Amino acid sequence: IYHTNDTHGYLNGDGESIVGIGLAAGLKESTPDSILVDAGDATQGLPLASLTKGADVIELMNLAGYDLMTAGNHEFDFGTEQFLANAKAADFPILSANIYQDGKPLLQDIPEGNTGCHTVIERNGLRIGFFGLTTSDTATSTNPAGISGLEFKNEIETAKQEIDHLKEEDVDAIVALCHMGNSDASCTSVDLAEALTGDYQDQLDVIIDGHSHTVENEETNGILIVQTGSQMAGIGKLTLEVTGDEVTATEELLTLDLLSDVTASDAVSQKLSQIEESQTGLLDEVIGSTDTTLWAGQIGVVAVTRLVETNYGDFAADAFRAAAGRYVEDLGQDTDLPIVAVENGGGIRAMIPNGEITVGDLISAFPFSNTIYLKKVTPAILYEVMEVSGLPLDGQDPETGMLLQETNSGGFLQISGFTVVFNPDGEAGQRVTSITLDGQTEPLDRADTETEIIMASNNYIMSGGNDYTMLAELPKYGEAGGELETVQSYLESCLKDGTLEGYAGTANRIRM
């Protein structure tokens, strides 16, 4: 059983680290009677996936010979209707036994005959039973508007029901295809394995996992749990040996260097090229125009968003904050809490010169297919965050006020919803003079560890990137969608007669 997970549009092999879907197809073709499955988050991410809301990915997976997939939380980023359209276009069943709509499994009879929960695949005279699970955290880890009317049932109880169903099907082995992960989900794959005791002890053989973007290959309670990381840096090779009632499972992670003797599928490679050519027109699509340059990337030798506030930095942070506001409003709780947003300067990779703004311009600026995370912070934590942002400051000329910078940092934050005052000559960890929320006149109390503030940023920063470890330790409150989609949606909302308004200059949010 070959398996992938969290590919997020990284389907084009680069010859260096990305295996690519062409090699995955070639691998299956070269191995008679093999099975190819995916553990979710396939239809969102890089433009290859997101520009057609997953449709092109499904077409490629069909050509590659995928036999099965489970739904990841990001399959719903474009809404349930689009997800179901993708499922209908698939030549293979997509499973998620714990997602219900109108009292029945969401994917039942899509396509016709799919239980939406489990299936049996026969190879070499053996019957392999599969069932699918999607983390119930999807209820809070995607935009609520996109999953309205869906019910996410308990993963453990659902797994027990599916094991019962598959035992009735007289299968030789049972595999759970899960999008749950081993880190911050309320029910991880390890939790599931540990819960299968009593009547369910030794009934599940393997969990093929996704969601946490980690490499897994370990046994818990007699159940092998495997995962390949993310972005097609490898393909999992799961081998099942069945002797009577005994099933032995072993896993190997196939990275690019181990696949040198495999030939990529011509059909898949040709389709990839056709899709990239067809998407050129989408990249050139004009969204609007701007009368002033949106400043980011390199200006001469200075990476400007990594050092000072810029209008593009303001715009990006405002986009995140607007998305967080919609999320909270749709959720219908905590609507009285203040909302702030930050974007690391290193996350805005290119400027947009004055003139037309195209989809390609936005992709050049935001190429990482990040996700907007929401977490609750306190004033004390917000001060900690901004102290890290101010660490690279090298001082200030006392006569001119010019910064005495010799370096810059991708972790320098562009902000929305508050104002920060730095003293560049202060000691490290004591450079933030004050933080004041929008609409307030008094600065926040640095010692306040009780007041709740909702913060939005990309998953890289929220997961501790650029030394923001204090954010990594906090529980996730929700997800407000993909970064690129968030920025484009906000841009469209700021157009007046087709022209961007409100960002001709900076808003004086970051003061020295």
Short mmCIF file of C-alpha atoms in Angstrom, two decimals:
data_model
loop_
_atom_site.label_atom_id
_atom_site.label_comp_id
_atom_site.label_asym_id
_atom_site.label_seq_id
_atom_site.Cartn_x
_atom_site.Cartn_y
_atom_site.Cartn_z
CA ILE A 1 0.00 0.00 0.00
CA TYR A 2 1.61 3.25 -1.15
CA HIS A 3 0.33 6.31 0.69
CA THR A 4 0.59 10.11 0.61
CA ASN A 5 -0.79 12.84 2.86
CA ASP A 6 -0.92 16.64 3.12
CA THR A 7 0.37 17.14 -0.42
CA HIS A 8 -1.12 20.69 -0.53
CA GLY A 9 -0.50 21.10 -4.26
CA TYR A 10 3.15 19.99 -4.17
CA LEU A 11 2.56 17.57 -7.02
CA ASN A 12 5.26 18.63 -9.46
CA GLY A 13 8.49 16.82 -8.68
CA ASP A 14 11.48 19.17 -8.51
CA GLY A 15 14.29 16.63 -8.73
CA GLU A 16 15.63 17.75 -5.35
CA SER A 17 13.15 17.12 -2.53
CA ILE A 18 9.61 16.83 -3.93
CA VAL A 19 8.74 13.36 -5.18
CA GLY A 20 5.72 14.46 -7.19
CA ILE A 21 2.57 12.72 -8.30
CA GLY A 22 4.17 11.51 -11.56
CA LEU A 23 6.56 9.29 -9.61
CA ALA A 24 3.76 8.16 -7.30
CA ALA A 25 1.86 6.99 -10.38
CA GLY A 26 4.98 5.35 -11.83
CA LEU A 27 5.60 3.58 -8.54
CA LYS A 28 2.12 2.11 -8.51
CA GLU A 29 2.38 1.10 -12.18
CA SER A 30 5.69 -0.68 -11.49
CA THR A 31 4.28 -2.67 -8.57
CA PRO A 32 1.63 -5.19 -9.62
CA ASP A 33 -1.39 -5.45 -7.30
CA SER A 34 -0.34 -2.45 -5.21
CA ILE A 35 -2.78 0.05 -3.69
CA LEU A 36 -2.37 3.86 -3.69
CA VAL A 37 -4.19 5.96 -1.06
CA ASP A 38 -4.12 9.51 0.31
CA ALA A 39 -4.77 10.62 3.89
CA GLY A 40 -6.16 14.07 3.14
CA ASP A 41 -5.39 17.75 2.51
CA ALA A 42 -4.81 17.16 -1.19
CA THR A 43 -7.04 19.80 -2.79
CA GLN A 44 -5.77 23.04 -1.18
CA GLY A 45 -2.40 24.75 -1.02
CA LEU A 46 -0.17 25.87 -3.88
CA PRO A 47 -1.87 27.53 -6.89
CA LEU A 48 -1.78 24.19 -8.71
CA ALA A 49 -4.40 23.04 -6.19
CA SER A 50 -6.15 26.23 -5.16
CA LEU A 51 -6.65 28.05 -8.47
CA THR A 52 -9.30 25.51 -9.50
CA LYS A 53 -10.40 24.76 -5.92
CA GLY A 54 -9.02 21.23 -6.09
CA ALA A 55 -10.52 20.18 -9.41
CA ASP A 56 -7.18 19.83 -11.19
CA VAL A 57 -5.76 17.82 -8.29
CA ILE A 58 -8.61 15.31 -8.52
CA GLU A 59 -7.99 14.95 -12.25
CA LEU A 60 -4.32 14.22 -11.60
CA MET A 61 -5.15 11.73 -8.82
CA ASN A 62 -7.52 9.95 -11.21
CA LEU A 63 -4.74 9.63 -13.79
CA ALA A 64 -2.26 8.50 -11.14
CA GLY A 65 -4.49 5.58 -10.20
CA TYR A 66 -5.38 6.48 -6.64
CA ASP A 67 -7.66 3.84 -5.13
CA LEU A 68 -8.86 5.69 -2.05
CA MET A 69 -8.68 8.95 -0.11
CA THR A 70 -9.89 10.29 3.20
CA ALA A 71 -11.10 13.87 3.64
CA GLY A 72 -8.73 16.31 5.32
CA ASN A 73 -9.87 19.47 7.09
CA HIS A 74 -8.54 21.63 4.23
CA GLU A 75 -10.74 19.80 1.74
CA PHE A 76 -13.47 22.11 3.09
CA ASP A 77 -11.59 25.40 2.59
CA PHE A 78 -13.69 26.13 -0.49
CA GLY A 79 -16.93 25.03 1.17
CA THR A 80 -18.85 21.75 1.38
CA GLU A 81 -20.44 22.18 -2.05
CA GLN A 82 -17.05 22.41 -3.78
CA PHE A 83 -15.72 19.47 -1.76
CA LEU A 84 -18.65 17.32 -2.86
CA ALA A 85 -18.12 18.41 -6.47
CA ASN A 86 -14.51 17.23 -6.19
CA ALA A 87 -15.66 13.95 -4.63
CA LYS A 88 -18.10 13.38 -7.51
CA ALA A 89 -15.29 13.95 -10.02
CA ALA A 90 -13.02 11.38 -8.37
CA ASP A 91 -12.69 7.91 -9.90
CA PHE A 92 -12.04 6.56 -6.39
CA PRO A 93 -14.07 6.71 -3.18
CA ILE A 94 -13.37 9.43 -0.64
CA LEU A 95 -14.17 8.29 2.90
CA SER A 96 -14.92 10.00 6.18
CA ALA A 97 -17.04 7.89 8.49
CA ASN A 98 -17.46 10.56 11.16
CA ILE A 99 -18.76 13.46 9.02
CA TYR A 100 -22.53 13.58 8.74
CA GLN A 101 -25.05 15.83 7.01
CA ASP A 102 -28.82 15.55 7.43
CA GLY A 103 -28.42 12.41 9.52
CA LYS A 104 -26.35 10.37 7.07
CA PRO A 105 -22.67 10.10 6.13
CA LEU A 106 -21.71 13.14 4.07
CA LEU A 107 -20.06 11.07 1.32
CA GLN A 108 -22.67 8.32 1.08
CA ASP A 109 -23.39 7.48 -2.60
CA ILE A 110 -20.76 9.93 -3.87
CA PRO A 111 -20.09 8.27 -6.22
CA GLU A 112 -23.03 5.87 -6.29
CA GLY A 113 -22.36 2.84 -4.13
CA ASN A 114 -19.82 4.55 -1.88
CA THR A 115 -20.76 4.02 1.77
CA GLY A 116 -18.85 7.20 2.56
CA CYS A 117 -17.39 5.33 5.54
CA HIS A 118 -15.56 2.16 4.53
CA THR A 119 -14.62 0.01 1.57
CA VAL A 120 -12.91 -3.30 0.78
CA ILE A 121 -10.11 -3.60 -1.76
CA GLU A 122 -9.09 -7.06 -2.97
CA ARG A 123 -5.51 -7.85 -3.98
CA ASN A 124 -3.77 -11.21 -4.41
CA GLY A 125 -6.79 -13.02 -3.00
CA LEU A 126 -6.75 -10.87 0.16
CA ARG A 127 -9.52 -8.55 1.27
CA ILE A 128 -8.20 -5.32 2.83
CA GLY A 129 -10.82 -3.29 4.69
CA PHE A 130 -10.38 0.48 4.91
CA PHE A 131 -12.34 3.11 6.80
CA GLY A 132 -11.81 6.86 6.85
CA LEU A 133 -11.73 9.36 9.73
CA THR A 134 -11.35 13.15 9.68
CA THR A 135 -10.35 15.05 12.79
CA SER A 136 -13.43 16.41 14.53
CA ASP A 137 -11.39 19.58 15.04
CA THR A 138 -12.40 20.41 11.47
CA ALA A 139 -15.47 21.92 13.11
CA THR A 140 -13.18 24.70 14.38
CA SER A 141 -10.18 24.44 12.03
CA THR A 142 -11.84 25.68 8.87
CA ASN A 143 -14.11 28.60 8.11
CA PRO A 144 -17.48 27.90 9.81
CA ALA A 145 -19.36 29.19 6.78
CA GLY A 146 -17.78 26.44 4.66
CA ILE A 147 -18.97 23.57 6.86
CA SER A 148 -22.40 24.83 7.89
CA GLY A 149 -24.77 21.94 8.61
CA LEU A 150 -22.07 19.31 9.05
CA GLU A 151 -21.74 17.13 12.16
CA PHE A 152 -18.37 15.72 13.20
CA LYS A 153 -18.81 12.58 15.30
CA ASN A 154 -16.41 11.15 17.88
CA GLU A 155 -13.46 9.47 16.16
CA ILE A 156 -13.04 6.59 18.62
CA GLU A 157 -16.69 5.56 18.71
CA THR A 158 -16.89 5.84 14.93
CA ALA A 159 -13.78 3.67 14.53
CA LYS A 160 -15.32 0.93 16.65
CA GLN A 161 -18.46 0.96 14.51
CA GLU A 162 -16.40 0.75 11.33
CA ILE A 163 -14.31 -2.13 12.65
CA ASP A 164 -17.56 -3.98 13.39
CA HIS A 165 -18.81 -3.32 9.84
CA LEU A 166 -15.59 -4.52 8.23
CA LYS A 167 -15.41 -7.67 10.35
CA GLU A 168 -18.84 -8.55 8.95
CA GLU A 169 -17.31 -8.16 5.47
CA ASP A 170 -14.87 -11.00 6.28
CA VAL A 171 -11.73 -8.98 5.61
CA ASP A 172 -8.17 -10.22 6.12
CA ALA A 173 -6.82 -6.91 7.47
CA ILE A 174 -8.25 -3.57 8.59
CA VAL A 175 -6.60 -0.22 7.88
CA ALA A 176 -7.78 3.15 9.19
CA LEU A 177 -7.09 5.98 6.74
CA CYS A 178 -7.07 8.99 9.07
CA HIS A 179 -6.52 12.71 8.95
CA MET A 180 -5.86 13.19 12.66
CA GLY A 181 -2.11 13.47 13.27
CA ASN A 182 0.00 13.03 16.37
CA SER A 183 0.22 16.55 17.78
CA ASP A 184 -2.50 19.06 18.64
CA ALA A 185 -5.74 17.35 17.58
CA SER A 186 -8.29 16.73 20.34
CA CYS A 187 -8.13 13.06 19.32
CA THR A 188 -4.80 12.02 17.81
CA SER A 189 -3.98 8.79 16.01
CA VAL A 190 -2.17 7.67 19.16
CA ASP A 191 -5.29 8.38 21.23
CA LEU A 192 -7.30 6.24 18.81
CA ALA A 193 -4.86 3.34 18.97
CA GLU A 194 -4.72 3.41 22.77
CA ALA A 195 -8.52 3.42 23.02
CA LEU A 196 -8.99 0.20 21.04
CA THR A 197 -8.97 -2.23 23.95
CA GLY A 198 -11.31 -4.96 25.17
CA ASP A 199 -13.39 -6.29 22.29
CA TYR A 200 -11.38 -4.10 19.89
CA GLN A 201 -7.92 -5.18 20.99
CA ASP A 202 -5.88 -6.40 17.98
CA GLN A 203 -8.77 -5.72 15.57
CA LEU A 204 -7.16 -2.74 13.79
CA ASP A 205 -3.88 -3.44 12.04
CA VAL A 206 -2.65 -0.06 10.77
CA ILE A 207 -3.44 3.65 10.93
CA ILE A 208 -2.32 5.55 7.82
CA ASP A 209 -2.24 9.09 9.15
CA GLY A 210 -2.11 12.72 8.07
CA HIS A 211 -2.73 16.25 9.38
CA SER A 212 0.27 16.87 11.66
CA HIS A 213 2.82 16.98 8.80
CA THR A 214 5.08 14.62 10.72
CA VAL A 215 6.86 11.41 9.80
CA GLU A 216 5.31 8.55 11.78
CA ASN A 217 6.40 4.94 11.92
CA GLU A 218 5.70 3.56 15.36
CA GLU A 219 3.54 0.95 17.03
CA THR A 220 1.00 1.87 19.71
CA ASN A 221 -1.07 -0.82 21.41
CA GLY A 222 -0.14 -3.27 18.68
CA ILE A 223 -1.24 -0.89 15.88
CA LEU A 224 1.33 0.49 13.43
CA ILE A 225 0.85 4.25 12.83
CA VAL A 226 2.45 5.71 9.68
CA GLN A 227 2.62 9.15 8.08
CA THR A 228 4.90 10.66 5.41
CA GLY A 229 5.33 14.27 6.58
CA SER A 230 3.92 16.69 4.01
CA GLN A 231 4.28 18.33 0.60
CA MET A 232 5.22 15.04 -1.09
CA ALA A 233 8.71 14.91 0.39
CA GLY A 234 8.20 11.15 0.46
CA ILE A 235 5.80 8.31 -0.30
CA GLY A 236 4.96 5.72 2.32
CA LYS A 237 5.35 2.05 1.44
CA LEU A 238 3.26 -0.04 3.80
CA THR A 239 3.67 -3.80 3.44
CA LEU A 240 1.10 -6.20 4.91
CA GLU A 241 1.93 -9.88 5.34
CA VAL A 242 -1.05 -12.07 6.19
CA THR A 243 -0.61 -15.54 7.64
CA GLY A 244 -3.90 -17.01 8.78
CA ASP A 245 -5.33 -14.53 11.28
CA GLU A 246 -1.96 -12.86 11.83
CA VAL A 247 -1.18 -9.58 10.07
CA THR A 248 2.35 -8.18 10.11
CA ALA A 249 2.76 -4.56 8.99
CA THR A 250 6.03 -2.83 8.08
CA GLU A 251 6.63 0.70 6.79
CA GLU A 252 9.32 2.34 4.67
CA LEU A 253 9.47 6.04 3.72
CA LEU A 254 10.49 6.36 0.08
CA THR A 255 12.27 9.68 -0.49
CA LEU A 256 13.44 10.91 -3.86
CA ASP A 257 16.89 9.32 -3.59
CA LEU A 258 15.27 5.91 -3.07
CA LEU A 259 13.13 6.24 -6.21
CA SER A 260 15.89 6.76 -8.77
CA ASP A 261 14.95 3.57 -10.61
CA VAL A 262 11.26 4.49 -10.92
CA THR A 263 10.00 6.15 -14.10
CA ALA A 264 7.38 8.85 -13.74
CA SER A 265 4.06 8.29 -15.51
CA ASP A 266 4.02 9.97 -18.94
CA ALA A 267 0.27 10.52 -18.78
CA VAL A 268 0.46 12.27 -15.41
CA SER A 269 3.49 14.34 -16.42
CA GLN A 270 1.78 15.49 -19.61
CA LYS A 271 -1.38 16.41 -17.72
CA LEU A 272 0.70 18.40 -15.21
CA SER A 273 2.20 20.40 -18.06
CA GLN A 274 -1.23 21.00 -19.60
CA ILE A 275 -2.61 22.20 -16.27
CA GLU A 276 0.29 24.57 -15.72
CA GLU A 277 -0.19 26.00 -19.21
CA SER A 278 -3.94 26.40 -18.64
CA GLN A 279 -3.31 28.14 -15.33
CA THR A 280 -1.13 30.78 -16.97
CA GLY A 281 -4.31 32.58 -17.97
CA LEU A 282 -5.60 32.39 -14.40
CA LEU A 283 -2.35 33.88 -13.09
CA ASP A 284 -2.72 36.80 -15.49
CA GLU A 285 -6.27 37.47 -14.35
CA VAL A 286 -6.59 41.09 -13.21
CA ILE A 287 -8.23 41.52 -9.81
CA GLY A 288 -8.01 45.31 -9.63
CA SER A 289 -5.45 48.08 -9.67
CA THR A 290 -3.50 50.25 -7.27
CA ASP A 291 -2.42 53.88 -7.64
CA THR A 292 0.50 53.34 -5.28
CA THR A 293 3.09 50.62 -4.99
CA LEU A 294 2.50 48.07 -2.25
CA TRP A 295 5.96 47.90 -0.69
CA ALA A 296 7.55 44.56 0.20
CA GLY A 297 10.37 42.31 -0.88
CA GLN A 298 13.70 43.90 -1.73
CA ILE A 299 14.05 47.64 -2.28
CA GLY A 300 17.64 47.84 -3.47
CA VAL A 301 19.45 45.71 -0.89
CA VAL A 302 16.93 46.32 1.92
CA ALA A 303 14.18 43.79 2.66
CA VAL A 304 11.82 46.53 3.74
CA THR A 305 9.00 44.58 5.44
CA ARG A 306 11.65 42.94 7.64
CA LEU A 307 12.67 46.26 9.15
CA VAL A 308 9.87 48.85 9.18
CA GLU A 309 6.12 49.14 8.71
CA THR A 310 5.03 49.17 5.06
CA ASN A 311 1.67 49.65 3.40
CA TYR A 312 1.73 46.06 2.11
CA GLY A 313 2.47 44.88 5.64
CA ASP A 314 -0.50 46.86 6.92
CA PHE A 315 -2.66 45.44 4.15
CA ALA A 316 -1.67 41.80 4.81
CA ALA A 317 -2.20 42.08 8.57
CA ASP A 318 -5.54 43.80 7.97
CA ALA A 319 -6.55 40.93 5.68
CA PHE A 320 -5.79 38.40 8.42
CA ARG A 321 -7.68 40.47 10.99
CA ALA A 322 -10.72 40.79 8.73
CA ALA A 323 -10.78 37.02 8.18
CA ALA A 324 -10.53 36.45 11.93
CA GLY A 325 -13.42 38.84 12.48
CA ARG A 326 -15.61 36.92 10.03
CA TYR A 327 -14.63 33.65 11.67
CA VAL A 328 -15.61 34.88 15.15
CA GLU A 329 -18.84 36.37 13.83
CA ASP A 330 -19.80 33.13 12.05
CA LEU A 331 -18.89 31.16 15.17
CA GLY A 332 -21.22 33.36 17.21
CA GLN A 333 -19.08 33.50 20.33
CA ASP A 334 -16.36 35.74 21.79
CA THR A 335 -17.64 38.55 19.57
CA ASP A 336 -16.84 41.05 22.32
CA LEU A 337 -13.11 40.23 22.36
CA PRO A 338 -10.61 42.50 20.60
CA ILE A 339 -8.92 41.02 17.52
CA VAL A 340 -5.35 41.68 16.42
CA ALA A 341 -3.28 40.23 13.60
CA VAL A 342 0.40 39.96 12.71
CA GLU A 343 2.32 38.88 9.61
CA ASN A 344 6.04 38.22 9.56
CA GLY A 345 7.89 40.46 7.14
CA GLY A 346 9.59 37.41 5.64
CA GLY A 347 6.17 36.08 4.68
CA ILE A 348 5.61 38.86 2.11
CA ARG A 349 8.04 37.98 -0.66
CA ALA A 350 7.38 40.56 -3.36
CA MET A 351 5.93 44.03 -3.89
CA ILE A 352 3.13 45.02 -6.25
CA PRO A 353 4.07 48.03 -8.40
CA ASN A 354 1.38 50.62 -9.07
CA GLY A 355 -0.90 49.56 -11.87
CA GLU A 356 -2.86 46.35 -12.39
CA ILE A 357 -2.91 43.67 -9.68
CA THR A 358 -3.05 40.10 -10.96
CA VAL A 359 -3.55 36.76 -9.25
CA GLY A 360 0.08 36.02 -10.10
CA ASP A 361 1.19 39.14 -8.21
CA LEU A 362 -0.46 37.84 -5.04
CA ILE A 363 1.05 34.38 -5.50
CA SER A 364 4.51 35.90 -5.87
CA ALA A 365 4.02 37.77 -2.60
CA PHE A 366 2.43 34.87 -0.68
CA PRO A 367 3.90 31.65 -2.11
CA PHE A 368 3.86 29.44 0.98
CA SER A 369 0.25 28.18 0.99
CA ASN A 370 0.02 29.05 4.69
CA THR A 371 -3.17 28.84 6.75
CA ILE A 372 -4.55 31.60 8.99
CA TYR A 373 -4.58 30.37 12.60
CA LEU A 374 -6.44 32.03 15.48
CA LYS A 375 -5.28 31.80 19.09
CA LYS A 376 -6.22 33.58 22.30
CA VAL A 377 -3.42 35.64 23.82
CA THR A 378 -3.14 38.00 26.79
CA PRO A 379 -1.51 41.44 26.95
CA ALA A 380 1.50 39.81 28.62
CA ILE A 381 1.89 37.38 25.71
CA LEU A 382 1.38 40.14 23.14
CA TYR A 383 4.24 42.07 24.75
CA GLU A 384 6.40 38.91 24.57
CA VAL A 385 5.54 38.55 20.88
CA MET A 386 6.45 42.14 20.07
CA GLU A 387 9.67 41.92 22.07
CA VAL A 388 10.74 39.09 19.74
CA SER A 389 9.75 41.25 16.77
CA GLY A 390 11.99 44.03 18.12
CA LEU A 391 15.02 41.86 18.87
CA PRO A 392 16.81 42.65 15.57
CA LEU A 393 16.73 46.44 16.18
CA ASP A 394 20.32 47.73 16.33
CA GLY A 395 19.67 51.19 17.77
CA GLN A 396 18.75 54.67 16.60
CA ASP A 397 20.80 57.76 15.71
CA PRO A 398 20.06 60.30 18.48
CA GLU A 399 20.22 63.28 16.10
CA THR A 400 18.45 62.04 12.97
CA GLY A 401 16.29 59.28 14.40
CA MET A 402 17.46 56.94 11.64
CA LEU A 403 17.74 53.27 12.53
CA LEU A 404 21.28 51.98 12.81
CA GLN A 405 20.50 48.69 11.10
CA GLU A 406 23.12 46.34 9.77
CA THR A 407 20.78 43.35 9.40
CA ASN A 408 17.08 42.59 9.07
CA SER A 409 14.85 39.75 10.22
CA GLY A 410 12.08 37.83 8.52
CA GLY A 411 10.49 37.60 11.96
CA PHE A 412 9.86 41.37 12.17
CA LEU A 413 6.07 41.68 12.41
CA GLN A 414 3.67 43.81 10.40
CA ILE A 415 0.61 44.43 12.58
CA SER A 416 -3.11 45.21 12.64
CA GLY A 417 -5.48 46.14 15.45
CA PHE A 418 -2.92 47.83 17.67
CA THR A 419 -0.01 50.26 17.82
CA VAL A 420 3.43 49.39 19.19
CA VAL A 421 6.18 51.80 20.26
CA PHE A 422 9.77 50.51 20.25
CA ASN A 423 12.90 51.94 21.84
CA PRO A 424 15.59 50.60 19.49
CA ASP A 425 18.29 51.50 22.05
CA GLY A 426 16.63 49.47 24.82
CA GLU A 427 17.96 46.23 26.21
CA ALA A 428 16.90 43.05 24.40
CA GLY A 429 13.56 41.99 25.84
CA GLN A 430 12.81 45.54 26.99
CA ARG A 431 12.45 47.40 23.71
CA VAL A 432 8.65 47.62 23.65
CA THR A 433 7.65 50.88 25.30
CA SER A 434 3.91 50.39 24.88
CA ILE A 435 1.17 48.48 23.05
CA THR A 436 -2.20 50.15 22.59
CA LEU A 437 -5.24 48.45 21.05
CA ASP A 438 -7.16 50.30 18.35
CA GLY A 439 -9.93 52.39 19.87
CA GLN A 440 -8.23 52.60 23.25
CA THR A 441 -6.18 55.45 24.71
CA GLU A 442 -4.38 53.62 27.52
CA PRO A 443 -1.61 51.11 26.72
CA LEU A 444 -2.06 47.48 27.68
CA ASP A 445 -0.59 46.37 30.99
CA ARG A 446 2.55 44.30 30.39
CA ALA A 447 1.76 42.25 33.52
CA ASP A 448 -1.84 41.42 32.49
CA THR A 449 -2.13 37.65 32.15
CA GLU A 450 -5.93 37.48 32.29
CA THR A 451 -7.48 39.69 29.58
CA GLU A 452 -8.24 37.73 26.40
CA ILE A 453 -7.35 38.95 22.92
CA ILE A 454 -7.85 36.96 19.72
CA MET A 455 -4.74 36.94 17.53
CA ALA A 456 -4.57 35.89 13.88
CA SER A 457 -1.43 35.02 11.95
CA ASN A 458 -0.12 32.40 9.56
CA ASN A 459 0.47 28.86 10.80
CA TYR A 460 4.25 29.31 10.54
CA ILE A 461 4.35 32.06 13.16
CA MET A 462 1.61 30.50 15.28
CA SER A 463 3.51 27.21 15.38
CA GLY A 464 6.66 28.85 16.77
CA GLY A 465 8.50 29.91 13.61
CA ASN A 466 10.98 32.81 13.89
CA ASP A 467 11.34 32.08 17.64
CA TYR A 468 7.70 32.83 18.52
CA THR A 469 7.71 29.85 20.86
CA MET A 470 5.22 31.48 23.23
CA LEU A 471 2.59 31.20 20.48
CA ALA A 472 3.40 27.54 19.73
CA GLU A 473 2.51 26.65 23.31
CA LEU A 474 -1.04 28.06 23.03
CA PRO A 475 -4.04 25.97 21.93
CA LYS A 476 -5.46 26.74 18.51
CA TYR A 477 -8.77 28.61 18.62
CA GLY A 478 -9.62 28.13 14.96
CA GLU A 479 -8.55 28.44 11.33
CA ALA A 480 -9.82 31.19 9.04
CA GLY A 481 -8.75 29.79 5.67
CA GLY A 482 -5.77 29.82 3.34
CA GLU A 483 -3.44 32.82 3.37
CA LEU A 484 -3.57 33.49 -0.37
CA GLU A 485 -7.36 33.18 -0.53
CA THR A 486 -7.67 35.46 2.51
CA VAL A 487 -5.50 38.16 0.95
CA GLN A 488 -7.34 38.02 -2.39
CA SER A 489 -10.76 38.18 -0.73
CA TYR A 490 -9.70 41.18 1.34
CA LEU A 491 -8.24 42.92 -1.69
CA GLU A 492 -11.53 42.55 -3.54
CA SER A 493 -13.38 44.02 -0.56
CA CYS A 494 -11.09 47.10 -0.61
CA LEU A 495 -11.65 47.98 -4.26
CA LYS A 496 -13.66 51.05 -5.22
CA ASP A 497 -14.40 51.28 -8.93
CA GLY A 498 -11.72 48.63 -9.38
CA THR A 499 -8.98 50.51 -7.52
CA LEU A 500 -7.50 49.69 -4.13
CA GLU A 501 -8.31 52.29 -1.51
CA GLY A 502 -6.87 53.02 1.93
CA TYR A 503 -3.24 51.97 1.52
CA ALA A 504 -1.51 54.93 -0.13
CA GLY A 505 0.83 55.13 2.86
CA THR A 506 1.49 53.49 6.20
CA ALA A 507 -0.82 53.87 9.21
CA ASN A 508 1.90 54.71 11.78
CA ARG A 509 1.25 51.51 13.69
CA ILE A 510 4.91 50.72 14.38
CA ARG A 511 6.68 53.68 15.99
CA MET A 512 10.30 54.12 16.98
#
